[in-house]
Amino acid sequence: MSAAGLLAPAPAQAGAPPAPEYYPEEDEELESAEDDERSCRGRESDEDTEDASETDLAKHDEEDYVEMKEQMYQDKLASLKRQLQQLQEGTLQEYQKRMKKLDQQYKERIRNAELFLQLETEQVERNYIKEKKAAVKEFEDKKVELKENLIAELEEKKKMIENEKLTMELTGDEQIMEDLRTLNKLKSPKRPASPSSPEHLPATPAESPAQRFEARIEDGKLYYDKRWYHKSQAIYLESKDNQKLSCVISSVGANEIWVRKTSDSTKMRIYLGQLQRGLFVIRRRSAA
């Protein structure tokens, strides 16, 4: 068979479909497309591999981070537990430092309190000694004053009693004499009167009755012989036995007056009745 015969197409059989035509360029394009597809699949495979590698790396980094955080937590927890143990044992440095500072403050406050207590105690003791001395002095002064007042009061009462006794003795004898004279007059016999008897002639009796003086006390003052006398007034006191005493009125009572002698400061009590009957006579004198 010749080459032309080989190259010539075979005659188509009746009723059979036409044979496909063969073009070499199409085969080359097809092979090129297949190569491109295989290359693309290779690149996609490589990209998938890279993505898988990056995912694995991220997961590994995250696990490392979590592990690192867990380790930090454990370390911190262990440190806190160790510090708590040291605190309970009293060996924690921060605790010892603060305790030392607190102890210094405590000692300083104790020292200041002791100094203040000492000063206050000394001050109280000084005040106590001072007040005690003042109290003792006041007690002694009051005791001396009370003693002197009692002595003066007793002396005054003694003088008053002596003066009352003297006054009673003086006035008693005068009153007795006056009563005797009155009795004698009443007992004397009456003689019949005659024209030539001197009894017919007006005459004064042998003895005149006792002279009466007006004496009263009003508003703490003495009204005597038309004059007013008051406390602390200087007077002369005269008695029937011709005694004349220089006195000062010391007080004016309801029915009597008290006078104090200027010679010895003794006191006498003079009743209104004695002044009214003239047993005592009061005369004014100059205070000088």
Tab-separated table of N, CA and C in Angstrom, residues 79-203:
chain	number	residue	atom	x	y	z
A	79	SER	N	4.145	31.885	95.590
A	79	SER	CA	4.783	32.999	96.296
A	79	SER	C	3.890	33.504	97.425
A	80	LEU	N	2.588	33.637	97.166
A	80	LEU	CA	1.659	34.096	98.194
A	80	LEU	C	1.572	33.105	99.345
A	81	LYS	N	1.549	31.800	98.993
A	81	LYS	CA	1.522	30.793	100.052
A	81	LYS	C	2.788	30.856	100.893
A	82	ARG	N	3.914	31.054	100.222
A	82	ARG	CA	5.182	31.148	100.953
A	82	ARG	C	5.201	32.376	101.863
A	83	GLN	N	4.688	33.516	101.364
A	83	GLN	CA	4.630	34.722	102.186
A	83	GLN	C	3.665	34.543	103.369
A	84	LEU	N	2.540	33.858	103.129
A	84	LEU	CA	1.601	33.596	104.212
A	84	LEU	C	2.229	32.717	105.281
A	85	GLN	N	2.979	31.705	104.845
A	85	GLN	CA	3.664	30.842	105.790
A	85	GLN	C	4.692	31.625	106.605
A	86	GLN	N	5.433	32.505	105.917
A	86	GLN	CA	6.419	33.335	106.615
A	86	GLN	C	5.746	34.308	107.578
A	87	LEU	N	4.572	34.830	107.158
A	87	LEU	CA	3.841	35.745	108.033
A	87	LEU	C	3.373	35.037	109.290
A	88	GLN	N	2.881	33.808	109.127
A	88	GLN	CA	2.451	33.040	110.292
A	88	GLN	C	3.620	32.691	111.194
A	89	GLU	N	4.769	32.468	110.599
A	89	GLU	CA	5.957	32.156	111.390
A	89	GLU	C	6.640	33.399	111.926
A	90	GLY	N	6.238	34.572	111.415
A	90	GLY	CA	6.841	35.815	111.866
A	90	GLY	C	8.171	36.123	111.223
A	91	THR	N	8.473	35.464	110.096
A	91	THR	CA	9.769	35.687	109.436
A	91	THR	C	9.646	36.516	108.160
A	92	LEU	N	8.449	36.987	107.841
A	92	LEU	CA	8.264	37.782	106.631
A	92	LEU	C	8.972	39.122	106.797
A	93	GLN	N	9.761	39.491	105.815
A	93	GLN	CA	10.584	40.693	105.917
A	93	GLN	C	9.732	41.952	106.069
A	94	GLU	N	8.675	42.063	105.258
A	94	GLU	CA	7.801	43.239	105.349
A	94	GLU	C	7.118	43.308	106.718
A	95	TYR	N	6.725	42.123	107.231
A	95	TYR	CA	6.108	42.074	108.562
A	95	TYR	C	7.107	42.499	109.637
A	96	GLN	N	8.318	42.002	109.562
A	96	GLN	CA	9.341	42.370	110.538
A	96	GLN	C	9.660	43.864	110.474
A	97	LYS	N	9.678	44.408	109.277
A	97	LYS	CA	9.968	45.834	109.105
A	97	LYS	C	8.879	46.696	109.747
A	98	ARG	N	7.630	46.323	109.476
A	98	ARG	CA	6.531	47.094	110.051
A	98	ARG	C	6.424	46.902	111.565
A	99	MET	N	6.704	45.685	112.017
A	99	MET	CA	6.685	45.438	113.460
A	99	MET	C	7.762	46.247	114.170
A	100	LYS	N	8.910	46.379	113.550
A	100	LYS	CA	9.985	47.173	114.144
A	100	LYS	C	9.578	48.637	114.253
A	101	LYS	N	8.959	49.157	113.202
A	101	LYS	CA	8.495	50.539	113.235
A	101	LYS	C	7.405	50.732	114.276
A	102	LEU	N	6.475	49.765	114.360
A	102	LEU	CA	5.399	49.842	115.342
A	102	LEU	C	5.946	49.755	116.765
A	103	ASP	N	6.955	48.917	116.975
A	103	ASP	CA	7.561	48.790	118.291
A	103	ASP	C	8.254	50.086	118.699
A	104	GLN	N	8.904	50.755	117.762
A	104	GLN	CA	9.533	52.043	118.053
A	104	GLN	C	8.495	53.091	118.456
A	105	GLN	N	7.382	53.118	117.717
A	105	GLN	CA	6.320	54.053	118.064
A	105	GLN	C	5.740	53.747	119.440
A	106	TYR	N	5.593	52.469	119.739
A	106	TYR	CA	5.065	52.060	121.043
A	106	TYR	C	5.994	52.504	122.178
A	107	LYS	N	7.294	52.258	121.992
A	107	LYS	CA	8.256	52.642	123.031
A	107	LYS	C	8.292	54.150	123.202
A	108	GLU	N	8.177	54.882	122.107
A	108	GLU	CA	8.193	56.343	122.193
A	108	GLU	C	6.966	56.867	122.952
A	109	ARG	N	5.807	56.294	122.654
A	109	ARG	CA	4.596	56.723	123.355
A	109	ARG	C	4.647	56.354	124.835
A	110	ILE	N	5.188	55.163	125.140
A	110	ILE	CA	5.331	54.767	126.541
A	110	ILE	C	6.264	55.723	127.275
A	111	ARG	N	7.359	56.098	126.629
A	111	ARG	CA	8.314	57.013	127.259
A	111	ARG	C	7.671	58.385	127.502
A	112	ASN	N	6.934	58.892	126.507
A	112	ASN	CA	6.260	60.175	126.674
A	112	ASN	C	5.203	60.118	127.775
A	113	ALA	N	4.479	58.982	127.814
A	113	ALA	CA	3.459	58.839	128.858
A	113	ALA	C	4.090	58.792	130.247
A	114	GLU	N	5.211	58.123	130.390
A	114	GLU	CA	5.888	58.063	131.682
A	114	GLU	C	6.396	59.440	132.098
A	115	LEU	N	6.946	60.195	131.135
A	115	LEU	CA	7.407	61.553	131.444
A	115	LEU	C	6.238	62.442	131.871
A	116	PHE	N	5.123	62.327	131.133
A	116	PHE	CA	3.951	63.129	131.476
A	116	PHE	C	3.408	62.748	132.852
A	117	LEU	N	3.382	61.424	133.126
A	117	LEU	CA	2.923	60.965	134.439
A	117	LEU	C	3.825	61.487	135.551
A	118	GLN	N	5.117	61.472	135.318
A	118	GLN	CA	6.046	61.968	136.328
A	118	GLN	C	5.842	63.457	136.588
A	119	LEU	N	5.684	64.228	135.514
A	119	LEU	CA	5.458	65.664	135.682
A	119	LEU	C	4.148	65.953	136.394
A	120	GLU	N	3.096	65.229	135.991
A	120	GLU	CA	1.807	65.435	136.632
A	120	GLU	C	1.845	65.033	138.109
A	121	THR	N	2.538	63.941	138.404
A	121	THR	CA	2.650	63.505	139.800
A	121	THR	C	3.387	64.536	140.643
A	122	GLU	N	4.486	65.066	140.097
A	122	GLU	CA	5.224	66.092	140.824
A	122	GLU	C	4.372	67.333	141.048
A	123	GLN	N	3.610	67.727	140.013
A	123	GLN	CA	2.748	68.894	140.151
A	123	GLN	C	1.658	68.665	141.189
A	124	VAL	N	1.050	67.463	141.176
A	124	VAL	CA	0.012	67.143	142.156
A	124	VAL	C	0.593	67.130	143.565
A	125	GLU	N	1.777	66.582	143.710
A	125	GLU	CA	2.412	66.554	145.032
A	125	GLU	C	2.707	67.966	145.531
A	126	ARG	N	3.184	68.825	144.623
A	126	ARG	CA	3.447	70.207	145.023
A	126	ARG	C	2.152	70.911	145.432
A	127	ASN	N	1.100	70.709	144.654
A	127	ASN	CA	-0.177	71.326	144.994
A	127	ASN	C	-0.721	70.771	146.313
A	128	TYR	N	-0.530	69.462	146.514
A	128	TYR	CA	-1.005	68.846	147.760
A	128	TYR	C	-0.279	69.434	148.970
A	129	ILE	N	1.035	69.551	148.850
A	129	ILE	CA	1.808	70.116	149.964
A	129	ILE	C	1.404	71.564	150.217
A	130	LYS	N	1.204	72.311	149.138
A	130	LYS	CA	0.812	73.712	149.275
A	130	LYS	C	-0.558	73.847	149.923
A	131	GLU	N	-1.521	73.071	149.437
A	131	GLU	CA	-2.866	73.134	150.003
A	131	GLU	C	-2.898	72.622	151.440
A	132	LYS	N	-2.073	71.605	151.722
A	132	LYS	CA	-2.026	71.099	153.087
A	132	LYS	C	-1.495	72.151	154.048
A	133	LYS	N	-0.434	72.852	153.633
A	133	LYS	CA	0.104	73.920	154.474
A	133	LYS	C	-0.934	75.019	154.682
A	134	ALA	N	-1.639	75.371	153.585
A	134	ALA	CA	-2.666	76.412	153.701
A	134	ALA	C	-3.790	75.967	154.630
A	135	ALA	N	-4.193	74.687	154.523
A	135	ALA	CA	-5.255	74.176	155.388
A	135	ALA	C	-4.826	74.157	156.852
A	136	VAL	N	-3.575	73.738	157.094
A	136	VAL	CA	-3.068	73.716	158.469
A	136	VAL	C	-3.011	75.126	159.038
A	137	LYS	N	-2.541	76.069	158.225
A	137	LYS	CA	-2.462	77.465	158.685
A	137	LYS	C	-3.856	78.025	158.968
A	138	GLU	N	-4.797	77.750	158.057
A	138	GLU	CA	-6.159	78.233	158.269
A	138	GLU	C	-6.772	77.603	159.523
A	139	PHE	N	-6.494	76.311	159.736
A	139	PHE	CA	-7.006	75.642	160.936
A	139	PHE	C	-6.438	76.264	162.202
A	140	GLU	N	-5.137	76.500	162.209
A	140	GLU	CA	-4.517	77.089	163.385
A	140	GLU	C	-5.042	78.497	163.638
A	141	ASP	N	-5.195	79.287	162.538
A	141	ASP	CA	-5.716	80.650	162.701
A	141	ASP	C	-7.141	80.628	163.241
A	142	LYS	N	-7.981	79.718	162.667
A	142	LYS	CA	-9.351	79.625	163.150
A	142	LYS	C	-9.407	79.158	164.605
A	143	LYS	N	-8.496	78.245	164.956
A	143	LYS	CA	-8.482	77.757	166.335
A	143	LYS	C	-8.117	78.877	167.310
A	144	VAL	N	-7.103	79.660	166.923
A	144	VAL	CA	-6.711	80.780	167.786
A	144	VAL	C	-7.827	81.815	167.862
A	145	GLU	N	-8.459	82.092	166.700
A	145	GLU	CA	-9.549	83.075	166.683
A	145	GLU	C	-10.723	82.607	167.543
A	146	LEU	N	-11.074	81.320	167.403
A	146	LEU	CA	-12.174	80.787	168.207
A	146	LEU	C	-11.857	80.850	169.691
A	147	LYS	N	-10.637	80.504	170.023
A	147	LYS	CA	-10.236	80.542	171.435
A	147	LYS	C	-10.299	81.962	171.977
A	148	GLU	N	-9.787	82.907	171.198
A	148	GLU	CA	-9.818	84.303	171.646
A	148	GLU	C	-11.253	84.815	171.777
A	149	ASN	N	-12.104	84.440	170.809
A	149	ASN	CA	-13.496	84.889	170.892
A	149	ASN	C	-14.202	84.304	172.110
A	150	LEU	N	-13.949	83.016	172.371
A	150	LEU	CA	-14.579	82.403	173.541
A	150	LEU	C	-14.077	83.032	174.838
A	151	ILE	N	-12.778	83.294	174.878
A	151	ILE	CA	-12.222	83.927	176.083
A	151	ILE	C	-12.835	85.310	176.287
A	152	ALA	N	-12.919	86.083	175.172
A	152	ALA	CA	-13.501	87.414	175.288
A	152	ALA	C	-14.968	87.348	175.698
A	153	GLU	N	-15.700	86.377	175.117
A	153	GLU	CA	-17.108	86.231	175.481
A	153	GLU	C	-17.279	85.841	176.937
A	154	LEU	N	-16.433	84.913	177.405
A	154	LEU	CA	-16.519	84.509	178.812
A	154	LEU	C	-16.132	85.643	179.748
A	155	GLU	N	-15.109	86.395	179.364
A	155	GLU	CA	-14.702	87.534	180.189
A	155	GLU	C	-15.813	88.575	180.264
A	156	GLU	N	-16.462	88.789	179.101
A	156	GLU	CA	-17.560	89.754	179.105
A	156	GLU	C	-18.713	89.281	179.970
A	157	LYS	N	-19.039	87.981	179.847
A	157	LYS	CA	-20.105	87.457	180.696
A	157	LYS	C	-19.728	87.547	182.171
A	158	LYS	N	-18.471	87.288	182.458
A	158	LYS	CA	-18.007	87.378	183.848
A	158	LYS	C	-18.154	88.795	184.382
A	159	LYS	N	-17.750	89.777	183.562
A	159	LYS	CA	-17.875	91.169	183.990
A	159	LYS	C	-19.336	91.569	184.151
A	160	MET	N	-20.185	91.072	183.239
A	160	MET	CA	-21.603	91.388	183.336
A	160	MET	C	-22.203	90.837	184.634
A	161	ILE	N	-21.819	89.599	184.951
A	161	ILE	CA	-22.332	89.004	186.190
A	161	ILE	C	-21.848	89.784	187.414
A	162	GLU	N	-20.564	90.152	187.380
A	162	GLU	CA	-20.022	90.928	188.509
A	162	GLU	C	-20.715	92.273	188.625
A	163	ASN	N	-20.961	92.934	187.487
A	163	ASN	CA	-21.639	94.229	187.522
A	163	ASN	C	-23.075	94.097	187.998
A	164	GLU	N	-23.749	93.007	187.527
A	164	GLU	CA	-25.105	92.793	188.001
A	164	GLU	C	-25.127	92.575	189.513
A	165	LYS	N	-24.159	91.822	189.981
A	165	LYS	CA	-24.087	91.594	191.428
A	165	LYS	C	-23.845	92.891	192.175
A	166	LEU	N	-22.907	93.709	191.646
A	166	LEU	CA	-22.626	94.988	192.289
A	166	LEU	C	-23.839	95.902	192.236
A	167	THR	N	-24.505	95.917	191.084
A	167	THR	CA	-25.678	96.782	190.949
A	167	THR	C	-26.789	96.343	191.900
A	168	MET	N	-26.982	95.039	191.989
A	168	MET	CA	-28.009	94.537	192.903
A	168	MET	C	-27.673	94.891	194.336
A	169	GLU	N	-26.404	94.807	194.697
A	169	GLU	CA	-26.010	95.169	196.058
A	169	GLU	C	-26.245	96.647	196.322
A	170	LEU	N	-25.871	97.498	195.350
A	170	LEU	CA	-26.027	98.940	195.552
A	170	LEU	C	-27.499	99.333	195.593
A	171	THR	N	-28.227	98.895	194.587
A	171	THR	CA	-29.640	99.297	194.519
A	171	THR	C	-30.469	98.600	195.589
A	172	GLY	N	-30.054	97.416	195.961
A	172	GLY	CA	-30.820	96.695	196.978
A	172	GLY	C	-30.822	97.434	198.310
A	173	ASP	N	-29.641	97.888	198.767
A	173	ASP	CA	-29.562	98.608	200.039
A	173	ASP	C	-30.354	99.905	199.965
A	174	GLU	N	-30.278	100.704	198.957
A	174	GLU	CA	-31.043	101.975	198.832
A	174	GLU	C	-32.530	101.713	198.881
A	175	GLN	N	-33.008	100.606	198.124
A	175	GLN	CA	-34.431	100.289	198.107
A	175	GLN	C	-34.903	99.878	199.494
A	176	ILE	N	-34.039	99.134	200.221
A	176	ILE	CA	-34.396	98.722	201.589
A	176	ILE	C	-34.545	99.934	202.500
A	177	MET	N	-33.616	100.874	202.385
A	177	MET	CA	-33.688	102.073	203.220
A	177	MET	C	-34.953	102.865	202.924
A	178	GLU	N	-35.294	102.955	201.650
A	178	GLU	CA	-36.496	103.698	201.285
A	178	GLU	C	-37.740	103.014	201.828
A	179	ASP	N	-37.769	101.680	201.738
A	179	ASP	CA	-38.911	100.951	202.287
A	179	ASP	C	-39.003	101.120	203.809
A	180	LEU	N	-37.881	101.144	204.493
A	180	LEU	CA	-37.884	101.336	205.941
A	180	LEU	C	-38.410	102.709	206.321
A	181	ARG	N	-37.998	103.714	205.563
A	181	ARG	CA	-38.498	105.054	205.865
A	181	ARG	C	-40.004	105.131	205.659
A	182	THR	N	-40.478	104.465	204.603
A	182	THR	CA	-41.917	104.467	204.367
A	182	THR	C	-42.659	103.773	205.496
A	183	LEU	N	-42.133	102.655	205.957
A	183	LEU	CA	-42.762	101.949	207.065
A	183	LEU	C	-42.749	102.779	208.351
A	184	ASN	N	-41.650	103.481	208.590
A	184	ASN	CA	-41.556	104.305	209.780
A	184	ASN	C	-42.596	105.412	209.778
A	185	LYS	N	-42.831	105.987	208.642
A	185	LYS	CA	-43.836	107.041	208.564
A	185	LYS	C	-45.223	106.490	208.827
A	186	LEU	N	-45.485	105.301	208.335
A	186	LEU	CA	-46.795	104.713	208.545
A	186	LEU	C	-47.004	104.313	209.998
A	187	LYS	N	-45.952	103.922	210.706
A	187	LYS	CA	-46.084	103.477	212.092
A	187	LYS	C	-46.036	104.619	213.110
A	188	SER	N	-45.655	105.797	212.733
A	188	SER	CA	-45.536	106.911	213.697
A	188	SER	C	-46.934	107.315	214.198
A	189	PRO	N	-47.181	107.528	215.582
A	189	PRO	CA	-48.497	107.875	216.140
A	189	PRO	C	-48.909	109.292	215.746
A	190	LYS	N	-50.198	109.475	215.563
A	190	LYS	CA	-50.738	110.781	215.216
A	190	LYS	C	-51.187	111.502	216.497
A	191	ARG	N	-50.706	112.719	216.615
A	191	ARG	CA	-51.121	113.533	217.760
A	191	ARG	C	-52.279	114.428	217.351
A	192	PRO	N	-53.193	114.737	218.305
A	192	PRO	CA	-54.310	115.637	217.962
A	192	PRO	C	-53.797	117.013	217.579
A	193	ALA	N	-54.449	117.536	216.649
A	193	ALA	CA	-54.011	118.849	216.153
A	193	ALA	C	-54.611	119.947	217.015
A	194	SER	N	-53.826	120.946	217.254
A	194	SER	CA	-54.270	122.134	218.019
A	194	SER	C	-53.997	123.356	217.177
A	195	PRO	N	-54.764	124.448	217.507
A	195	PRO	CA	-54.552	125.642	216.690
A	195	PRO	C	-53.133	126.155	216.759
A	196	SER	N	-52.550	125.944	217.950
A	196	SER	CA	-51.180	126.460	218.056
A	196	SER	C	-50.132	125.472	217.604
A	197	SER	N	-50.632	124.316	217.239
A	197	SER	CA	-49.666	123.287	216.821
A	197	SER	C	-49.066	123.666	215.487
A	198	PRO	N	-47.816	123.403	215.329
A	198	PRO	CA	-47.186	123.713	214.036
A	198	PRO	C	-47.769	122.914	212.905
A	199	GLU	N	-48.522	121.871	213.277
A	199	GLU	CA	-49.080	121.060	212.205
A	199	GLU	C	-50.120	121.819	211.416
A	200	HIS	N	-50.722	122.906	212.058
A	200	HIS	CA	-51.706	123.690	211.338
A	200	HIS	C	-51.043	124.571	210.307
A	201	LEU	N	-49.769	124.799	210.491
A	201	LEU	CA	-49.053	125.643	209.563
A	201	LEU	C	-48.603	124.828	208.350
A	202	PRO	N	-48.675	125.385	207.159
A	202	PRO	CA	-48.187	124.633	205.987
A	202	PRO	C	-46.705	124.390	206.095
A	203	ALA	N	-46.346	123.197	205.955
A	203	ALA	CA	-44.914	122.842	206.034
A	203	ALA	C	-44.676	121.625	205.154
